[in-house]
Tab-separated table of C-alpha atoms in Angstrom:
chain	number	residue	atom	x	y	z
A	7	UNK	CA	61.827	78.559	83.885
A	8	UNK	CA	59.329	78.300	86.568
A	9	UNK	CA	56.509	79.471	84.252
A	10	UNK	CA	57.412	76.837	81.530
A	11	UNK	CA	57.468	74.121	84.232
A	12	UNK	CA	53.856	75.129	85.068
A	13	UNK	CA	52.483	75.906	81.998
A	14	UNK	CA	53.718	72.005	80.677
A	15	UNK	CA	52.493	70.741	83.629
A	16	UNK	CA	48.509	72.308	83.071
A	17	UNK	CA	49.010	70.886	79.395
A	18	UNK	CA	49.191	67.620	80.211
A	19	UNK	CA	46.226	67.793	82.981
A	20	UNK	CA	44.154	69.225	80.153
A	21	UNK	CA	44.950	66.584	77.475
A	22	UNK	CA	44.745	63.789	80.037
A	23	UNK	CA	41.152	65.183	81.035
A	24	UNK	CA	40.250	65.274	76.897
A	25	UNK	CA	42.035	62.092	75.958
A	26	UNK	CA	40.816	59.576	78.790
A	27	UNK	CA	37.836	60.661	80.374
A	28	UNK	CA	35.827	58.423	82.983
A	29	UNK	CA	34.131	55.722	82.265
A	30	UNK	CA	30.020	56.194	82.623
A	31	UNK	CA	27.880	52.531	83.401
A	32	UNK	CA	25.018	51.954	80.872
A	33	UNK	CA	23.947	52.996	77.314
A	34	UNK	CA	24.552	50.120	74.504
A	35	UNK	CA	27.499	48.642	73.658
A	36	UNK	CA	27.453	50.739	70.423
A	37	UNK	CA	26.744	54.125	72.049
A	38	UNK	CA	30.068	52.618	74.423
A	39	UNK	CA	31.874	52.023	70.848
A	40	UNK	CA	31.078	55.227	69.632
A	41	UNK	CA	32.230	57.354	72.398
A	42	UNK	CA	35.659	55.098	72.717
A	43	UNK	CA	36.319	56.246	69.382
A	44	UNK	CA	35.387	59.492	69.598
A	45	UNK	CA	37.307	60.600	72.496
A	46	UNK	CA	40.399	58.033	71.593
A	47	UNK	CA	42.685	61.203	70.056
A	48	UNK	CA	43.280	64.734	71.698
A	49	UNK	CA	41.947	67.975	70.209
A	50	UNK	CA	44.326	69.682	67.875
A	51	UNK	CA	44.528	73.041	70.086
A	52	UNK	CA	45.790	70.413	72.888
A	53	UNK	CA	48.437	69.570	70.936
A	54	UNK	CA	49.143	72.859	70.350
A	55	UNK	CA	49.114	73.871	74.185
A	56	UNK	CA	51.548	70.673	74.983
A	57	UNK	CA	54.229	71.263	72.036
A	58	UNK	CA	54.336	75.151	73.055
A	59	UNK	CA	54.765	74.252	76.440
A	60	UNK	CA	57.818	71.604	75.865
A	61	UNK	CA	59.127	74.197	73.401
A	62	UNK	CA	59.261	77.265	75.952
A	63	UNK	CA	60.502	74.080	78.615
A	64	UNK	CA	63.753	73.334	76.081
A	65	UNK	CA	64.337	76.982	75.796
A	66	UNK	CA	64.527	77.325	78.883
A	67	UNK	CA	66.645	74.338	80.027
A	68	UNK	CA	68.701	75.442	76.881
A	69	UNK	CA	69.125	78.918	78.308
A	70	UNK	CA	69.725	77.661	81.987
A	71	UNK	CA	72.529	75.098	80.725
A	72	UNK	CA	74.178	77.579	78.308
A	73	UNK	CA	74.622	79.904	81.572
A	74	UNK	CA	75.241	77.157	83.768
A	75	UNK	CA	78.318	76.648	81.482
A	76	UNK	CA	79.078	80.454	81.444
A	77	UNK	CA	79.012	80.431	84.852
A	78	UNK	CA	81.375	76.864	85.075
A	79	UNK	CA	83.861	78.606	82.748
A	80	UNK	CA	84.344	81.483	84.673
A	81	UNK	CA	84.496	79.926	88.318
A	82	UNK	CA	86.820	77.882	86.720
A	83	UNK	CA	88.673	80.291	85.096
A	84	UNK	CA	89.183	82.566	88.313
A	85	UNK	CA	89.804	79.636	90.497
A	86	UNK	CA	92.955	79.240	88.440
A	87	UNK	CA	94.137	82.308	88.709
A	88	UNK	CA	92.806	82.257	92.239
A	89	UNK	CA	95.158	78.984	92.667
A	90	UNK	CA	98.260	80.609	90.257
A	91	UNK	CA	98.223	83.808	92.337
A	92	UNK	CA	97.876	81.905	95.991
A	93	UNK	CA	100.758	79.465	94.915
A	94	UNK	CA	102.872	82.499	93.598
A	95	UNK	CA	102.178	84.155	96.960
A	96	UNK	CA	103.090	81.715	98.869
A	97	UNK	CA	106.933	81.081	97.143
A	98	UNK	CA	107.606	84.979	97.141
A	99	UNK	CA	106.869	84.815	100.880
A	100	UNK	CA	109.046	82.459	101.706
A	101	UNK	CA	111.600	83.735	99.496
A	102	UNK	CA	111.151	86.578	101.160
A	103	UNK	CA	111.448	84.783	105.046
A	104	UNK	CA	114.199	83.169	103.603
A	105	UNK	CA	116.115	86.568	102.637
A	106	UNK	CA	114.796	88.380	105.537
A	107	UNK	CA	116.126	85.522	107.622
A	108	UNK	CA	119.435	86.038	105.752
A	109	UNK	CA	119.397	89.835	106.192
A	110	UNK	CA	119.098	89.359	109.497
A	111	UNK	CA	121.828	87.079	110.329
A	112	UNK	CA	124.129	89.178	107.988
A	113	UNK	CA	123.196	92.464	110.019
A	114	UNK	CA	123.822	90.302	113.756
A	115	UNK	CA	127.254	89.550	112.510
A	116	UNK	CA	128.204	93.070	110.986
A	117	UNK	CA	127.148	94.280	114.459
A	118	UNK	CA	129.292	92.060	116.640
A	119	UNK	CA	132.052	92.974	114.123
A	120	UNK	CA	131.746	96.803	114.699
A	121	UNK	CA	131.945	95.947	118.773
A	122	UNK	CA	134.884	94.223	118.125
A	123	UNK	CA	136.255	96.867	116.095
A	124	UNK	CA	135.222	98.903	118.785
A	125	UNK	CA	137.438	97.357	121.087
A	126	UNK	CA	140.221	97.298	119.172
A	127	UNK	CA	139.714	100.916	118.578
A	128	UNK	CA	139.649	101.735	122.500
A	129	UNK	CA	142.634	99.306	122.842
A	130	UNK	CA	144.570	101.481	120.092
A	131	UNK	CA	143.650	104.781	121.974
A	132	UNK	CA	144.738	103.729	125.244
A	133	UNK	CA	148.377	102.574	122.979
A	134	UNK	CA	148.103	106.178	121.275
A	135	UNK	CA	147.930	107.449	125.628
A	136	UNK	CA	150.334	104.924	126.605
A	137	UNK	CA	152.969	105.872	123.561
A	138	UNK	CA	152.252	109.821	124.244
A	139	UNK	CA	153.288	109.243	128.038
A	140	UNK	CA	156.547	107.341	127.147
A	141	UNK	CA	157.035	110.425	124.662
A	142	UNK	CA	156.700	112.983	127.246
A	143	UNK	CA	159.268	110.662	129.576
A	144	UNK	CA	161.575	110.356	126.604
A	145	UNK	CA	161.058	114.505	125.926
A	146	UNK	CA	162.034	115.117	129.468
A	147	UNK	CA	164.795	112.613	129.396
A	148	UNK	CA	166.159	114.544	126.144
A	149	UNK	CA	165.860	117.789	127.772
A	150	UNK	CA	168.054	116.154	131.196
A	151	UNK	CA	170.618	114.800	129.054
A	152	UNK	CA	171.019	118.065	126.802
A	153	UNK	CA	171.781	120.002	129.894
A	154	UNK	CA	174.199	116.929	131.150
A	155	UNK	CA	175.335	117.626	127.909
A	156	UNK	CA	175.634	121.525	127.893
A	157	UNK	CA	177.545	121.131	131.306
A	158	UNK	CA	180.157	118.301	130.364
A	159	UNK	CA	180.964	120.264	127.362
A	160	UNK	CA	181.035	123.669	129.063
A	161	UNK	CA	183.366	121.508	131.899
A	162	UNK	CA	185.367	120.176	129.250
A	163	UNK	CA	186.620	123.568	128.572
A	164	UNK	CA	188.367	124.090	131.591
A	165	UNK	CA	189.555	120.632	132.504
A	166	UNK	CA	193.457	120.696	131.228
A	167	UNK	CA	193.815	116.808	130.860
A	168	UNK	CA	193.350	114.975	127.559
A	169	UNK	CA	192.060	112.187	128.977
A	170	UNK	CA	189.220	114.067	131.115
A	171	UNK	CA	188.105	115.654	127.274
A	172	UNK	CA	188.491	112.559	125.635
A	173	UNK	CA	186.155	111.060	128.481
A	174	UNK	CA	183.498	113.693	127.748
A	175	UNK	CA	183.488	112.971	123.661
A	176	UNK	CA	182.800	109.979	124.374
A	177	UNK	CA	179.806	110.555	126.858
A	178	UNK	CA	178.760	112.994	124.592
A	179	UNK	CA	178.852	110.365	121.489
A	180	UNK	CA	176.954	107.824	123.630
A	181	UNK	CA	174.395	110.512	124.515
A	182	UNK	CA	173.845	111.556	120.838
A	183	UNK	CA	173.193	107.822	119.771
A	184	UNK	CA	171.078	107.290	122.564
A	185	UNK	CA	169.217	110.319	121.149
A	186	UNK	CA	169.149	109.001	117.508
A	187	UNK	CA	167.838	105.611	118.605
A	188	UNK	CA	164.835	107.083	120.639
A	189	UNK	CA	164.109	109.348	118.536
A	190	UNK	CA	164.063	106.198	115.456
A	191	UNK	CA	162.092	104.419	117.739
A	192	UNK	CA	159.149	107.407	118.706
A	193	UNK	CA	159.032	107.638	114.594
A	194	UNK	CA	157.781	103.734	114.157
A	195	UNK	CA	155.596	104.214	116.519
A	196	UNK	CA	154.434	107.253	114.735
A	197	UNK	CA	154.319	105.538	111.235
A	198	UNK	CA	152.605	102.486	113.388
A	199	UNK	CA	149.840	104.691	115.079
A	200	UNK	CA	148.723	106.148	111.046
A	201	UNK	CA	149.006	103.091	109.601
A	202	UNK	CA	146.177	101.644	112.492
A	203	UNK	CA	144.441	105.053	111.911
A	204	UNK	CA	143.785	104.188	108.099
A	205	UNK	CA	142.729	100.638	108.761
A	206	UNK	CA	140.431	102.078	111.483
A	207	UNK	CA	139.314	104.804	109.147
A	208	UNK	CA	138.818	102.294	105.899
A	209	UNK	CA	137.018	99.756	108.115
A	210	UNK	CA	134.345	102.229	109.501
A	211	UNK	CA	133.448	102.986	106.061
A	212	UNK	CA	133.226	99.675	104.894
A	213	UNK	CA	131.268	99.200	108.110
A	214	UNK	CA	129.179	101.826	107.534
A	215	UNK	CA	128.520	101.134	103.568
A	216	UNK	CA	127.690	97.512	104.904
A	217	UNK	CA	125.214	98.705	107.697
A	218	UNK	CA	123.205	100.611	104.776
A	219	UNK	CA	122.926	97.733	101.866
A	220	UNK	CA	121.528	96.296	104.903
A	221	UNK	CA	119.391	98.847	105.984
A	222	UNK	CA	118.513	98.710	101.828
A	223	UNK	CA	117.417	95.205	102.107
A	224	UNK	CA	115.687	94.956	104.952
A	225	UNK	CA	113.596	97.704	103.863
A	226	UNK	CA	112.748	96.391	100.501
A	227	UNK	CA	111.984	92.801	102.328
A	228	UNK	CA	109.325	94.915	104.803
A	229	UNK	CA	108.221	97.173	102.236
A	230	UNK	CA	104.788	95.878	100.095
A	231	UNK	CA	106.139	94.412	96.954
A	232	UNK	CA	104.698	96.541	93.415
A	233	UNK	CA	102.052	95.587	92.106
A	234	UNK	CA	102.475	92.912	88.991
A	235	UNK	CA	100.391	94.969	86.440
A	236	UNK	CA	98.027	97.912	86.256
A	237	UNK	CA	95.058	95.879	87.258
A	238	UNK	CA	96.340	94.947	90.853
A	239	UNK	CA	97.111	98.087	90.875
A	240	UNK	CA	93.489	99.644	90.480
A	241	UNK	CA	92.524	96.755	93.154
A	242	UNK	CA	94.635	98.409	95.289
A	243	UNK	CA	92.822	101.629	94.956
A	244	UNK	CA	94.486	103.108	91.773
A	245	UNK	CA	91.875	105.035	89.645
A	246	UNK	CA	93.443	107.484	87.463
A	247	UNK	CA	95.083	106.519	84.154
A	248	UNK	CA	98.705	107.975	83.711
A	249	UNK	CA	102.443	106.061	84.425
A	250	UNK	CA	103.025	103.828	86.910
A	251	UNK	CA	105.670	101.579	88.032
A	252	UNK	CA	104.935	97.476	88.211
A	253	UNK	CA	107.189	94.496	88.436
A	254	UNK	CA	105.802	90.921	87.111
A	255	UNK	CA	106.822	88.152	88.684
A	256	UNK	CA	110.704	87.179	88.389
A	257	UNK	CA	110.685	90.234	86.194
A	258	UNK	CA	112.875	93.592	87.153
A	259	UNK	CA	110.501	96.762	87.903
A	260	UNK	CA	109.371	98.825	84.731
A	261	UNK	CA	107.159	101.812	83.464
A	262	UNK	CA	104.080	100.869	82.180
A	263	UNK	CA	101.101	103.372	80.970
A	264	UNK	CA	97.842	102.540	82.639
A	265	UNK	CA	94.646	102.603	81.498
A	266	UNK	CA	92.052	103.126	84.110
A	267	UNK	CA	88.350	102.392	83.767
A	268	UNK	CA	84.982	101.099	85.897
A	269	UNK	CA	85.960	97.568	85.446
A	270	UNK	CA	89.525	97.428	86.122
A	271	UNK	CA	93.453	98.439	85.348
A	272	UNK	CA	94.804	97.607	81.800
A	273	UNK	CA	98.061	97.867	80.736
A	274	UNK	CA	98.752	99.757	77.853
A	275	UNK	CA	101.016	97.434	75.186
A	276	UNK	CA	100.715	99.932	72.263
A	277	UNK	CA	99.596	103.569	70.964
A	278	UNK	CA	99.174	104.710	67.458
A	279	UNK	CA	97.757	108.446	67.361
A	280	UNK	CA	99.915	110.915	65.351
A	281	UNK	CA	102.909	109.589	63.665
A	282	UNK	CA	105.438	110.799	65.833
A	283	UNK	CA	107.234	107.335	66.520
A	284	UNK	CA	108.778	105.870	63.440
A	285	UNK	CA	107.472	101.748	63.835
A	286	UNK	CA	109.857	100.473	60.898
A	287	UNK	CA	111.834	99.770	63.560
A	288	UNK	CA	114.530	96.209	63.710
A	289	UNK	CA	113.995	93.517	66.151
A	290	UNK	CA	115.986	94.307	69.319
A	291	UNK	CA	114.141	97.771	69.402
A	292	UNK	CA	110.778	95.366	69.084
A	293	UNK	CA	111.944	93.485	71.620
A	294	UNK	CA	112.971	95.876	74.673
A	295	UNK	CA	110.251	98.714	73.147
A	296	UNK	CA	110.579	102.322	72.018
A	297	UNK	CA	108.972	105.487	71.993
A	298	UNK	CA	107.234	107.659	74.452
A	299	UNK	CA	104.034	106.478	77.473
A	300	UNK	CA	102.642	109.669	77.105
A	301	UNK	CA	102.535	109.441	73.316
A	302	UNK	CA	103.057	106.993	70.361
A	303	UNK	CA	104.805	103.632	71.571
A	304	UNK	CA	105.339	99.871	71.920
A	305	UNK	CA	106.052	98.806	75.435
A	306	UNK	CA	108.669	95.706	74.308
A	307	UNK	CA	108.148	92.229	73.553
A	308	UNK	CA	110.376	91.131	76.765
A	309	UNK	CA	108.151	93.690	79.158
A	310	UNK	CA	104.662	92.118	77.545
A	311	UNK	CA	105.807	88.067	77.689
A	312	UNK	CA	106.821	89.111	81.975
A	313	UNK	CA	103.168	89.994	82.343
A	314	UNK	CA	101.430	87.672	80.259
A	315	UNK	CA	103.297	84.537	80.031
A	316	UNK	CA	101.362	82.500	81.780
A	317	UNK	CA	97.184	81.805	80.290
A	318	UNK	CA	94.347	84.005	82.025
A	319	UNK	CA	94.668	87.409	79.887
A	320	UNK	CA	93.318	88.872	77.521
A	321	UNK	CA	94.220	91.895	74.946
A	322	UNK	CA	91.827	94.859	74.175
A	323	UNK	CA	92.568	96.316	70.861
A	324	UNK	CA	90.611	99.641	70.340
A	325	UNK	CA	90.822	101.036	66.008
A	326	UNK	CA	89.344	104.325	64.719
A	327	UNK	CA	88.966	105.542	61.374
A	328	UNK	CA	89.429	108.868	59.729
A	329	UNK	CA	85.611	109.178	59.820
A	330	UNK	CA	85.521	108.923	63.666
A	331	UNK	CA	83.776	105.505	63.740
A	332	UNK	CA	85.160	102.559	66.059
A	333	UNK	CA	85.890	99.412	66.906
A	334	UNK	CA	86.619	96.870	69.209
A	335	UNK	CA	88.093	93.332	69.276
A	336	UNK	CA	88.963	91.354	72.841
A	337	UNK	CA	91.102	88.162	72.859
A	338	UNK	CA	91.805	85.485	75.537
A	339	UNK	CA	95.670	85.369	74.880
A	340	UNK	CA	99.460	84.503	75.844
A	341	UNK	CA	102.923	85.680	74.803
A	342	UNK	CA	105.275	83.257	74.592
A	343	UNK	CA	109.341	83.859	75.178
A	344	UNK	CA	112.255	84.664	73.300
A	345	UNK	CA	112.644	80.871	72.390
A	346	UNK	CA	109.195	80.399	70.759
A	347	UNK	CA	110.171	84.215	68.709
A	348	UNK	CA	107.276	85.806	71.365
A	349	UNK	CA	104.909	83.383	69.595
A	350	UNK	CA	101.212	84.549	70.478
A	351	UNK	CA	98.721	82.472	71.096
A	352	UNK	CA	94.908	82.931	70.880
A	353	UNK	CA	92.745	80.739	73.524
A	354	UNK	CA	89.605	81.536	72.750
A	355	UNK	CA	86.918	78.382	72.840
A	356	UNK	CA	84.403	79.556	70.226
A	357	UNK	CA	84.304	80.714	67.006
A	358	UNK	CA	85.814	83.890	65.674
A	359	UNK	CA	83.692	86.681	64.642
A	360	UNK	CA	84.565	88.261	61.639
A	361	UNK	CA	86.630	90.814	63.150
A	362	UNK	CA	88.053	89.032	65.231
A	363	UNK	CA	89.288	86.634	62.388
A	364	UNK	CA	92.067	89.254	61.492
A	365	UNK	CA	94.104	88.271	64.217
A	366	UNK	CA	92.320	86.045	66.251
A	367	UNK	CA	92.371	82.942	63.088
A	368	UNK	CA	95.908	82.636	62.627
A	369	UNK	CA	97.473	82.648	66.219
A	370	UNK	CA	95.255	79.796	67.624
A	371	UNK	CA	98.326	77.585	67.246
A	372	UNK	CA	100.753	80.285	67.693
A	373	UNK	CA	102.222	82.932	65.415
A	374	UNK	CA	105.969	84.016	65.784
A	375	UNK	CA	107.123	87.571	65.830
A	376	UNK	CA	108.647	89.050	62.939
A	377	UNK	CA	110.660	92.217	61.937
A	378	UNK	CA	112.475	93.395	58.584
A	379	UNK	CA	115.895	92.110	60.108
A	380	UNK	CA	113.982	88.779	61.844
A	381	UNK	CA	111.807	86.827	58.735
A	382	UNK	CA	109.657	84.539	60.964
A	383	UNK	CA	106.470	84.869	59.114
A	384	UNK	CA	104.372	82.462	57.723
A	385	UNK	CA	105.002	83.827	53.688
A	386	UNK	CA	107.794	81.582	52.199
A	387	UNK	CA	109.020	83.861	49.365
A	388	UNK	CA	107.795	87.142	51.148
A	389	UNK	CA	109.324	89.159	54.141
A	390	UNK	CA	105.942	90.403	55.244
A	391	UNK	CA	108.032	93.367	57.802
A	392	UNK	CA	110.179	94.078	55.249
A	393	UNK	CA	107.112	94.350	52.661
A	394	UNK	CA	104.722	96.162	54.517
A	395	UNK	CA	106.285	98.114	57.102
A	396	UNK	CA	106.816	97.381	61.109
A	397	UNK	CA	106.980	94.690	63.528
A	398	UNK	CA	104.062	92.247	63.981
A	399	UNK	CA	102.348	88.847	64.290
A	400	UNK	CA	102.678	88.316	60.102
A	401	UNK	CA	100.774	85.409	59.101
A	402	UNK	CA	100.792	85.428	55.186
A	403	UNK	CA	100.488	89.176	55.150
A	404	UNK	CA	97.388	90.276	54.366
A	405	UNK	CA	95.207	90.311	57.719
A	406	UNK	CA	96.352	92.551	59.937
A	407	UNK	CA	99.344	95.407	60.572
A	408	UNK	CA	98.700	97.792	63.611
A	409	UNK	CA	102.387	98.116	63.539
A	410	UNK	CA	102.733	99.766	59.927
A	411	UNK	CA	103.458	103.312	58.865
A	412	UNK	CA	101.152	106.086	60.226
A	413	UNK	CA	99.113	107.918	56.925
A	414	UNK	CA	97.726	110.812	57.280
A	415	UNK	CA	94.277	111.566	55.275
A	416	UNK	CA	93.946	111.785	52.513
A	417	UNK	CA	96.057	108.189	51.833
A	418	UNK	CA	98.828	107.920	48.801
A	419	UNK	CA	96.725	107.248	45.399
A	420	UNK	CA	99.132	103.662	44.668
A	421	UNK	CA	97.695	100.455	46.436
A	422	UNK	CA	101.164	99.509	47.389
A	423	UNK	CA	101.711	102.536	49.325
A	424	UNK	CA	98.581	102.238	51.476
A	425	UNK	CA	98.867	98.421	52.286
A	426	UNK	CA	102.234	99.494	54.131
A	427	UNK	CA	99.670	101.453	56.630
A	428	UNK	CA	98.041	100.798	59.698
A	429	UNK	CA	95.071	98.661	58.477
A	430	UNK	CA	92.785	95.708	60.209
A	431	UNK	CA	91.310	93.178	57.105
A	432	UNK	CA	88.029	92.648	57.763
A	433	UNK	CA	86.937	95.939	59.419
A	434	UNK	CA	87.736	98.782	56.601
A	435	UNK	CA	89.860	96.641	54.530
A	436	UNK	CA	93.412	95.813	53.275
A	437	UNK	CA	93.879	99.237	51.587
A	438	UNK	CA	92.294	101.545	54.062
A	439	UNK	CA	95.086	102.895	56.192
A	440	UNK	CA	93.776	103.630	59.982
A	441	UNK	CA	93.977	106.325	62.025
A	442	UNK	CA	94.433	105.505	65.522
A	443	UNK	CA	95.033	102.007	67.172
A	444	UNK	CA	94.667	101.102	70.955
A	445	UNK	CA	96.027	97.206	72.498
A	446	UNK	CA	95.749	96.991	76.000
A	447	UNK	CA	96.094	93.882	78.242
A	448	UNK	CA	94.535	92.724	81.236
A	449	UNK	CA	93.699	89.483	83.630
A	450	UNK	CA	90.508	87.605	81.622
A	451	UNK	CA	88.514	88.304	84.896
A	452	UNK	CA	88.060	91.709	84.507
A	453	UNK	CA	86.119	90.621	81.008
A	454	UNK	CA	83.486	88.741	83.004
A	455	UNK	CA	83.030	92.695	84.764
A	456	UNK	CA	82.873	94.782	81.371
């Protein structure tokens, strides 16, 4: 830029020195006349100089605007997500003060419950003492009047009266219901003393089951929340590809295979290497996902939307062929929800290269979901799933299944047999089924990196 600048700027010194030189006293009017018109045009090489200059001076205010705007784009582009994930950050934690608050409170009371219950298990002990004493008073007072008893009766014996024996029955009588009562009475307080026992018993485990949801929550609330997708999780010092566990935001924790590389974390959406998962699958399985992470699979519509609901991602898809040649196509993108039938929707700015027109040219306004059992495509007198074979983003058919029926090589002879296949339009054609597919997802800024 600097160069252009000074290379215009000698141009115009040098055609301002040839074009109007200074003016010399004397000589004839006509000699004057004759040198005015000679020198009244620059030389052609002059012209030459100044036009290259201003040319190599646009190209290079072209180039510095064109990355100007790159560089606008991007800023702009991570200050959103800068601005989305500081926002986001900033709810969950008080959320989480909120609940932690809560927790708190909730664990204060359950505490001043168990001293309580504490109490009134000391208070019930000293009873249990207290009721054990009169026991042993009433035992002793049993054993007094049994020998009261054993003498009137042996007395009775010998007394000759009637009315002396008639006397001791009745002593004796009193005596026995005296017994019977006490004895009635040591019982209830028997029956009371278990009956507290199993209160006491069923409130320390409620208690205790309490004290450890608790001990559950507080935990989780101190605990660093998991990461929202395999990228965060490579920024937080992840680097080896394999499973992992993430949770998206207002989304329930879930498996995820990530794909580790130089640039960042992406999160595998679907595999197609071997034909061990059968993809003619209906649209609940579509929807909540199938297969295995280690191996063929398709991670679930529901899964996919949680991560990338919101703009600022974009979706890899890798292709191979039979002949070991590849291929690559990345798209700004976002899944809509189960209202809009997980409608996708391409965001890209420019253009659409020709393979990225495949996919890329019918979802700009958004292109519902469709499976055999769910007809959302954009073919009126055509089921596209049901036609072809899978679950995908169906426009009129013919662009693009990485969803269809795994052929092996050599393909079926009969056209209609390999359009069911896994094929991407304008990269080996309609009819040529693939062999291995690849669609990963990932924040857009880790595209500015690659």
């Amino acid at each position: 830029m600097k160069t252009s600048v000074a290379t215009v700027t000698v141009c115009l010194l040098l055609l301002g020195a040839a074009g109007f030189p200074l003016d010399r006293r004397g000589g004839s009017a006509a000699a004057g006349g004759a040198k005015e018109k000679r020198v009244q045009y620059a030389a052609w090489d002059d012209v030459n100089v100044i036009a290259h200059g201003l040319l190599q001076l646009g190209q290079g205010l072209k180039e510095h605007v064109d990355k100007t705007k790159v560089q606008m784009r991007e800023t702009s582009s991570k200050l959103k997500v800068f601005n989305r994930t500081v926002t986001e950050l900033g709810k969950e934690s008080q959320r989480l003060r909120v609940e932690g608050e809560a927790l708190r409170a909730r664990a204060q009371g359950l505490e001043d419950r168990e001293g309580q219950l504490l109490n009134v298990t000391a208070g019930l002990r000293d009873k249990a003492e207290e009721i054990q004493q009169e026991r042993r008073t009433v035992m002793e007072r049993v054993s007094r009047l049994e020998e009261r008893l054993d003498n009137m009766l042996q007395g009775g014996a010998v007394l000759p009266d009637a009315d002396a024996g008639n006397k001791n029955g009745s002593d004796a009588r009193n005596i026995q219901l005296m017994l019977e009562a006490q004895n009635r009475r040591i019982d209830d307080l028997v029956g009371w003393m278990r009956l507290q026992q199993e209160k006491l018993d069923k409130q320390n485990v409620r208690i205790r089951a309490l004290l450890s949801q608790v001990t559950v929550g507080l935990t989780r609330v101190l605990l660093v929340e998991m990461a929202s997708d395999c990228h965060e999780l490579f920024l937080r010092g992840e680097t080896t590809s394999g499973i992992y566990t993430i949770q998206p935001l207002n989304a329930e924790p879930f498996k995820v295979f990530c794909e580790m590389t130089a640039d960042g974390g992406w999160t595998v959406i679907q595999r197609r290497q071997d034909g061990s998962v059968d993809f003619d699958q209906l649209w609940e399985a579509y929807e909540k996902g199938f297969g295995s992470l280690n191996g063929e699979f398709w991670l679930g519509l529901e899964k996919i939307h949680s991560i990338a609901k919101d703009t600022g991602y974009v979706v890899n898809i890798k292709l191979s062929d039979w002949m070991g040649d590849l291929a690559s196509v990345r798209l700004p993108f976002r899944l809509g929800g189960e209202e809009s039938k997980y409608s996708l929707h391409i965001q890209k700015d420019g253009p659409f290269s020709t393979l990225e027109s495949s996919l890329g040219l019918d979802a700009v306004a958004g292109l519902p979901f469709s499976t055999r059992d769910r007809d959302n495509d954009q073919k009126n007198d055509t089921n596209c799933a049901k036609h072809l074979s899978g679950g995908w983003w169906f426009s009129n058919c013919g662009r693009s299944n990485l969803n269809g029926r795994y052929l092996k090589s050599p393909p079926p002879k009969h056209r209609h047999q390999r359009k069911q296949g896994i094929f991407w339009k304008t990269w080996r054609g309609r009819y040529y089924p693939l062999k291995n597919s690849l669609m990963m997802i990932a924040p857009a800024a880790i595209q500015s990196k690659s």
